[in-house]
PDB file of C-alpha atoms and ligand atoms in Angstrom:
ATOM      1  CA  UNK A 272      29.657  43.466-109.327  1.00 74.00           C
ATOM      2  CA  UNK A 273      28.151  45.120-106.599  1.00 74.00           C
ATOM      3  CA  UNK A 274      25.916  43.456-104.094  1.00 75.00           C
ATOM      4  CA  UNK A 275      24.206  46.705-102.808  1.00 77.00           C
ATOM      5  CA  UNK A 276      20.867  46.550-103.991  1.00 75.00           C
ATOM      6  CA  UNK A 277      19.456  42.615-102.890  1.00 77.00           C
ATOM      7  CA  UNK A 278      16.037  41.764-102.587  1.00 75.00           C
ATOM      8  CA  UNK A 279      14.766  41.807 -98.968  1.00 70.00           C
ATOM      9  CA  UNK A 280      12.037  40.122 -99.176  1.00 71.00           C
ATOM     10  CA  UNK A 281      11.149  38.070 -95.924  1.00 81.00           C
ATOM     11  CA  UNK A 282      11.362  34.478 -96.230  1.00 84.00           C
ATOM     12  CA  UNK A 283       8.364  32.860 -94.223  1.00 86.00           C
ATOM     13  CA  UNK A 284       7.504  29.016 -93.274  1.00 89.00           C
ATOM     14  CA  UNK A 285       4.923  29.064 -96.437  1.00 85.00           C
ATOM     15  CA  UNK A 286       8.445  29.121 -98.828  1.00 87.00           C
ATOM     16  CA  UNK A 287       9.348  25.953 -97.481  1.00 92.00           C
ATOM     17  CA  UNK A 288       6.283  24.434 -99.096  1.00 92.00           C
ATOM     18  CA  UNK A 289       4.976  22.918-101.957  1.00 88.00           C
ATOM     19  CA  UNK A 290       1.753  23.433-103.255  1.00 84.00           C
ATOM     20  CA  UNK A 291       0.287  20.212-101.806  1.00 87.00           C
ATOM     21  CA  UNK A 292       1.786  21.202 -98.414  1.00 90.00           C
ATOM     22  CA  UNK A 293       4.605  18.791 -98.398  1.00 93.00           C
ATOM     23  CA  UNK A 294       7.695  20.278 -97.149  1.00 95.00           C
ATOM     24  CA  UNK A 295      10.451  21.247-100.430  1.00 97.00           C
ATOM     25  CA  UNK A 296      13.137  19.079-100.859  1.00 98.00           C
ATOM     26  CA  UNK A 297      16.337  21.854-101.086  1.00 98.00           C
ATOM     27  CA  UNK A 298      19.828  20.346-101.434  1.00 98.00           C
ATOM     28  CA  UNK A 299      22.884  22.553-100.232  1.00 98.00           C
ATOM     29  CA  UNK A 300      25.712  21.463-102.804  1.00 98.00           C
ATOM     30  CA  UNK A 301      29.338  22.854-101.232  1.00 98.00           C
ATOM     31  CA  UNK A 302      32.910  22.553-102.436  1.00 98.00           C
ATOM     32  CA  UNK A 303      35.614  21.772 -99.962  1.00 98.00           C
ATOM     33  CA  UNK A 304      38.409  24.360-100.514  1.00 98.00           C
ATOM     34  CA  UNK A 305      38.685  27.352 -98.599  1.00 98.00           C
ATOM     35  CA  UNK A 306      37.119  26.237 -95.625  1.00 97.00           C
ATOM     36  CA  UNK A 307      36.549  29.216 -93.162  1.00 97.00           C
ATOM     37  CA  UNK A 308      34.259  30.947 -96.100  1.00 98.00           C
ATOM     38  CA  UNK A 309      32.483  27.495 -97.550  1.00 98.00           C
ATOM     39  CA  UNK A 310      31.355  27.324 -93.661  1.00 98.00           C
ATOM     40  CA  UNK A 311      29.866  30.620 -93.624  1.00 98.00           C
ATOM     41  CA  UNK A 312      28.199  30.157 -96.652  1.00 98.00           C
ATOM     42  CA  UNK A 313      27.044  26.792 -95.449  1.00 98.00           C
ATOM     43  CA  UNK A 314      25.667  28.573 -92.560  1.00 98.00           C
ATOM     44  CA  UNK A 315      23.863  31.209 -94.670  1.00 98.00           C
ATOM     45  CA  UNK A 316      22.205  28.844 -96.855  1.00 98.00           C
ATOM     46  CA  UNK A 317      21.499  26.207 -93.877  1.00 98.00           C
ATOM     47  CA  UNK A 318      19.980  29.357 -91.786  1.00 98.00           C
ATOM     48  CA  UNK A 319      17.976  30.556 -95.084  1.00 97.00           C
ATOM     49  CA  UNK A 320      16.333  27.401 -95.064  1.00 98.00           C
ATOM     50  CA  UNK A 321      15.990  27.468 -91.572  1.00 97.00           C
ATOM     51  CA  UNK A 322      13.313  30.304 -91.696  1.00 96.00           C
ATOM     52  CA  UNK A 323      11.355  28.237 -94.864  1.00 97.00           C
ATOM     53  CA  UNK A 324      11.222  25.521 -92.389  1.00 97.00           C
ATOM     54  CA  UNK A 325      13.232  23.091 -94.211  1.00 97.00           C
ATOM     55  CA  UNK A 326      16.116  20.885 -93.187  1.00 96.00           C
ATOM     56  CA  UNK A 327      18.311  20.751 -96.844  1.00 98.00           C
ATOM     57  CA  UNK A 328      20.692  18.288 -97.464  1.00 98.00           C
ATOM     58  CA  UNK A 329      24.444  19.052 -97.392  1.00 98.00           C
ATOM     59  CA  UNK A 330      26.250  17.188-100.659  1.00 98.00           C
ATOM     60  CA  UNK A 331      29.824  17.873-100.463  1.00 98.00           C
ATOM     61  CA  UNK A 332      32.177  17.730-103.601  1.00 98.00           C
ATOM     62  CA  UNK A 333      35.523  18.362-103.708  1.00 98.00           C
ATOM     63  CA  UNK A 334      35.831  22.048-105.258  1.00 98.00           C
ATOM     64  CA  UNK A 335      33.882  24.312-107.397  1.00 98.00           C
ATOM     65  CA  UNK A 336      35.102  22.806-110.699  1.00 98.00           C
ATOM     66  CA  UNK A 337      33.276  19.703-109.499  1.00 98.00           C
ATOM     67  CA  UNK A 338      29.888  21.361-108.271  1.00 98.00           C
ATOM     68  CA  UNK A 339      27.935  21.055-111.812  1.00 98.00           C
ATOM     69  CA  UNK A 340      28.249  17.865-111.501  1.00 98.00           C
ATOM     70  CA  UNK A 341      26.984  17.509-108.025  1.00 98.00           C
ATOM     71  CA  UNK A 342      23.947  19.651-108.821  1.00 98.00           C
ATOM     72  CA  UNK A 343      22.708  17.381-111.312  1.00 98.00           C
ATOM     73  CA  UNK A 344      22.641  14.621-109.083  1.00 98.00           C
ATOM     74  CA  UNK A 345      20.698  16.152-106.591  1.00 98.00           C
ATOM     75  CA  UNK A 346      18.607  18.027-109.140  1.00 98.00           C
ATOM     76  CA  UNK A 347      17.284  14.229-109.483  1.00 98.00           C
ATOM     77  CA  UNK A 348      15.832  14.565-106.308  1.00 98.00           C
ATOM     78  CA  UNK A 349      15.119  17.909-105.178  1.00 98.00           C
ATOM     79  CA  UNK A 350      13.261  20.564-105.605  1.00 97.00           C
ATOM     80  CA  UNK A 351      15.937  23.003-105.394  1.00 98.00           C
ATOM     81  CA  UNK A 352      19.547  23.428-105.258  1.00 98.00           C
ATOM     82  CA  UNK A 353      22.256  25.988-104.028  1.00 98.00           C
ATOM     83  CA  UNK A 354      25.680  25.286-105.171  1.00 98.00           C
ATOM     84  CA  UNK A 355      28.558  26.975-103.083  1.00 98.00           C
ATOM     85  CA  UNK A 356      31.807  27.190-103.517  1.00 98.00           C
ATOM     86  CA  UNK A 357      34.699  29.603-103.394  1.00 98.00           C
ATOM     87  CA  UNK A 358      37.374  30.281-105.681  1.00 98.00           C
ATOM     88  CA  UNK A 359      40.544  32.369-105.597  1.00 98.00           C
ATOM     89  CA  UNK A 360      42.350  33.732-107.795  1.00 96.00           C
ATOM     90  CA  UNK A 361      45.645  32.630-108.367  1.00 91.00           C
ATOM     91  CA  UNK A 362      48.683  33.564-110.781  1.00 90.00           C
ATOM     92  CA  UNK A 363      47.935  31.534-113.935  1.00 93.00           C
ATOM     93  CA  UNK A 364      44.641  30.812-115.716  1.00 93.00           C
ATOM     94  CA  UNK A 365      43.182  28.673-114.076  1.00 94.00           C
ATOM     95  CA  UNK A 366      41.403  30.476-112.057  1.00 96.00           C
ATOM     96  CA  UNK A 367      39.326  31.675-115.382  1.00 97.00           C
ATOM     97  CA  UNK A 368      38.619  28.157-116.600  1.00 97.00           C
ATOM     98  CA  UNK A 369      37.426  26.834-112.940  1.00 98.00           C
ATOM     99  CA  UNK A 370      34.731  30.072-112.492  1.00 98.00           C
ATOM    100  CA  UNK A 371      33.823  29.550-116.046  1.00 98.00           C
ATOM    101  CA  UNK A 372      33.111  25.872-116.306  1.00 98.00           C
ATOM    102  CA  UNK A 373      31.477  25.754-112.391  1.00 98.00           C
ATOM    103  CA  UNK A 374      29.290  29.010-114.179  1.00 98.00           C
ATOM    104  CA  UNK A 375      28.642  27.898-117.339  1.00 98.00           C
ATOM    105  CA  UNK A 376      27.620  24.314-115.786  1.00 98.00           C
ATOM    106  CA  UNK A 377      25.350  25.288-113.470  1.00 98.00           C
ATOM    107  CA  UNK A 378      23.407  27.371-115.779  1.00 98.00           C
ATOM    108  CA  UNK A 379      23.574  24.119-117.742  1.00 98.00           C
ATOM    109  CA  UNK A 380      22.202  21.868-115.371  1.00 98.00           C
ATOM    110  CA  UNK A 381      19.289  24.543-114.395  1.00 98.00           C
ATOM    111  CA  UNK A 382      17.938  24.569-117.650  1.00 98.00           C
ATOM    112  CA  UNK A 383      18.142  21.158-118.706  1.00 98.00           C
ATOM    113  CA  UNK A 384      16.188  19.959-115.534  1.00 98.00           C
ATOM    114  CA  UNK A 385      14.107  22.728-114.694  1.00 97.00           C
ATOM    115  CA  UNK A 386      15.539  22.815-111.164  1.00 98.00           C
ATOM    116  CA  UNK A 387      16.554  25.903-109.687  1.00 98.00           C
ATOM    117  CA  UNK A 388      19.756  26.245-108.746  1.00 98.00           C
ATOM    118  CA  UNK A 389      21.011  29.229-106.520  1.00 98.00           C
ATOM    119  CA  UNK A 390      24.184  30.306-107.819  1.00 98.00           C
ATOM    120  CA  UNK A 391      26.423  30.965-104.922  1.00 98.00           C
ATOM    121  CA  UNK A 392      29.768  31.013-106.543  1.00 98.00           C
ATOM    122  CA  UNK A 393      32.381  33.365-105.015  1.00 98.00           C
ATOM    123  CA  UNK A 394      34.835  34.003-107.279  1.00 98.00           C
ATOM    124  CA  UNK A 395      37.700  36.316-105.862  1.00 97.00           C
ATOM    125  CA  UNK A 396      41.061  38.165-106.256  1.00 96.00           C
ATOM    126  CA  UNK A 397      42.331  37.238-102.171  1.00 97.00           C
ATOM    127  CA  UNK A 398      40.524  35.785 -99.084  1.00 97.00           C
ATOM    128  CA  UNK A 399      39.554  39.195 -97.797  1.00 97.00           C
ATOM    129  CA  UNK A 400      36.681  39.542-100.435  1.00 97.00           C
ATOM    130  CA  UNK A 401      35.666  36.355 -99.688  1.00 98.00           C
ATOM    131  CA  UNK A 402      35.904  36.584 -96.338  1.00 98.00           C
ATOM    132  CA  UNK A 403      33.547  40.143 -96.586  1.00 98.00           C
ATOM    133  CA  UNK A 404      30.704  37.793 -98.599  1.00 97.00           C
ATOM    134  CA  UNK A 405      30.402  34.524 -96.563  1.00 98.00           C
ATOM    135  CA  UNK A 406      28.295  35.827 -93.763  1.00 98.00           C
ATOM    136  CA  UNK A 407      30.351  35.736 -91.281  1.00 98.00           C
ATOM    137  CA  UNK A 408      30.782  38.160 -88.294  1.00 96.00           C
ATOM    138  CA  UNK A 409      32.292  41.209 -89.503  1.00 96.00           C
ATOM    139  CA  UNK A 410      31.296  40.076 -93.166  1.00 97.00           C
ATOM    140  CA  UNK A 411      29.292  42.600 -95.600  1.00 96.00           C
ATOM    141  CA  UNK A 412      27.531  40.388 -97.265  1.00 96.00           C
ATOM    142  CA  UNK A 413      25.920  36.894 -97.049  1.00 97.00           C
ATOM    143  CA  UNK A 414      25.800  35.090-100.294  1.00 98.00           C
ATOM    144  CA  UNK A 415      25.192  31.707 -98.983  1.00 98.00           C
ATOM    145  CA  UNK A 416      21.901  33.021 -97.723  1.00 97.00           C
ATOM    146  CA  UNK A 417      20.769  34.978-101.008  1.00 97.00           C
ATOM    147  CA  UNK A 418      21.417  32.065-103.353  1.00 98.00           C
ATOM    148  CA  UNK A 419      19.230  29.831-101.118  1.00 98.00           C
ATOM    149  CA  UNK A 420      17.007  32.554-101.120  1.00 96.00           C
ATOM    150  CA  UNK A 421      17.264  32.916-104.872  1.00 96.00           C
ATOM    151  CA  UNK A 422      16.349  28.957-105.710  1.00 97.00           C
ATOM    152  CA  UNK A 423      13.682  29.022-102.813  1.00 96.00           C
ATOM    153  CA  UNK A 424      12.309  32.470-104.878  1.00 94.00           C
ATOM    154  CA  UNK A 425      12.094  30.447-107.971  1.00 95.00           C
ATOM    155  CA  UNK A 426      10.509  27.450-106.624  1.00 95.00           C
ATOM    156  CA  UNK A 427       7.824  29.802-105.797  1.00 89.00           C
ATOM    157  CA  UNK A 428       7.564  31.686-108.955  1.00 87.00           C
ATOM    158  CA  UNK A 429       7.272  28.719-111.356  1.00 82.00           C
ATOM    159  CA  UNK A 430       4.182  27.696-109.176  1.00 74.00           C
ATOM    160  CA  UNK A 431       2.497  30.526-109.910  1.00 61.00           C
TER     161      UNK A 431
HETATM  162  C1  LIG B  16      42.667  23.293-108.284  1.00 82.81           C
HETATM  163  C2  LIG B  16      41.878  24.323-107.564  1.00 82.81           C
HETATM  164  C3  LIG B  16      42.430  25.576-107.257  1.00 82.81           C
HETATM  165  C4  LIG B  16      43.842  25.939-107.641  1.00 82.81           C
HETATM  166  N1  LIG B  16      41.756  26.511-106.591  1.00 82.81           N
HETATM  167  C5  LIG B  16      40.474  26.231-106.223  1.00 82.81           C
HETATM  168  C6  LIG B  16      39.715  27.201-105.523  1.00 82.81           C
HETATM  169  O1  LIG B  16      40.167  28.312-105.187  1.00 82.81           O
HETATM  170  N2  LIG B  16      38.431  26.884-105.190  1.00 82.81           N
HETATM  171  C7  LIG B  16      37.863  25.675-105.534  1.00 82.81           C
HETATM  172  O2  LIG B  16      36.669  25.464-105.222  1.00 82.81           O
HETATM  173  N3  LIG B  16      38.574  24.749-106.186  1.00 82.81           N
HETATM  174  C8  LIG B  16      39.859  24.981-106.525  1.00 82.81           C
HETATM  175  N4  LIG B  16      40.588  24.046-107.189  1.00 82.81           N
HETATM  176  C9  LIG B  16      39.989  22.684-107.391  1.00 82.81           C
HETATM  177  C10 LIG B  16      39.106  22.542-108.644  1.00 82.81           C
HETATM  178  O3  LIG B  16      37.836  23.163-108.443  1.00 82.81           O
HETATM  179  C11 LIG B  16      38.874  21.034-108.895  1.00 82.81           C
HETATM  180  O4  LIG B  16      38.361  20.428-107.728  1.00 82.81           O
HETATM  181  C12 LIG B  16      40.148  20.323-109.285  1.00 82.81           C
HETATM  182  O5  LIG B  16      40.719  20.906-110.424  1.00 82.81           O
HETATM  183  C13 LIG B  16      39.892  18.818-109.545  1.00 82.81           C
HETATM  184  O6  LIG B  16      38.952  18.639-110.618  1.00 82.81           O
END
């Protein structure tokens, strides 16, 4: 899947807010492996909500398989969520069943609570594509930033 093509709509201090005024409650949930990338995507997210004017929490879990999990419990007490993780693919299966049950589960938990989740899920053949989506210097893209922009957009749309 290609990435060309993004929204680029500016994120201002007014998508930081709810519509009583009161600052969104936005909950970064990251997996641990691969660290170089999950910091870059930290940083995307973190700098995303940076320009809303919000200050999200950081819930670590231990990898991707586990980040479902974690995004219900902070679905709880957010507004929104943006899951991160990274996953790489490796010579058996598993690979498959990780990306499908961290997918499949967050798509779960977003529609049974009605939180949105930004879905910022790398799933890669080797550490160079990674690497060229985490937003880091000399990366092409910066995912960690779009799916923070994606909840933030859909905070925003179901107030509407
Ligand atoms: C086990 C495993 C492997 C092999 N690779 C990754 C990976 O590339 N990225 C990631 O986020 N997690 C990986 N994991 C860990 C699983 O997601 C999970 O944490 C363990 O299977 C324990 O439930």
């Amino acid at each position: 899947m290609s990435g060309a093509g993004s929204p680029t709509t500016a994120i201002t201090p007014a998508d930081g807010l709810a519509p009583d005024g009161r600052p969104l409650r936005l909950a970064i949930v990251a997996a641990q492996w691969h660290d170089a990338v999950m910091n870059g995507l930290i940083d995307g997210a973190t700098r995303l909500a940076a320009e809303a004017g919000l200050s999200p929490d950081l819930i670590r879990v231990p990898g991707s398989f586990e980040l479902p999990l974690g995004a219900q419990r902070a679905a709880a007490d957010h507004d929104a969520v943006v899951a991160l993780g990274v996953v790489i693919r490796g010579g058996t299966p598993h690979f498959d069943y990780v990306c499908d049950g961290a997918t499949a589960g967050l798509m779960r938990v977003m529609l049974d609570t009605g939180v949105p989740v930004g879905f910022g899920l790398l799933t890669c053949d080797d550490e160079k594509q990674a690497l060229d989506r985490a937003g880091l210097p000399g990366s092409v893209e910066d995912k960690g930033y779009e799916a923070a922009a994606a909840a933030l957009a859909m905070v925003r749309s179901g107030q509407v």
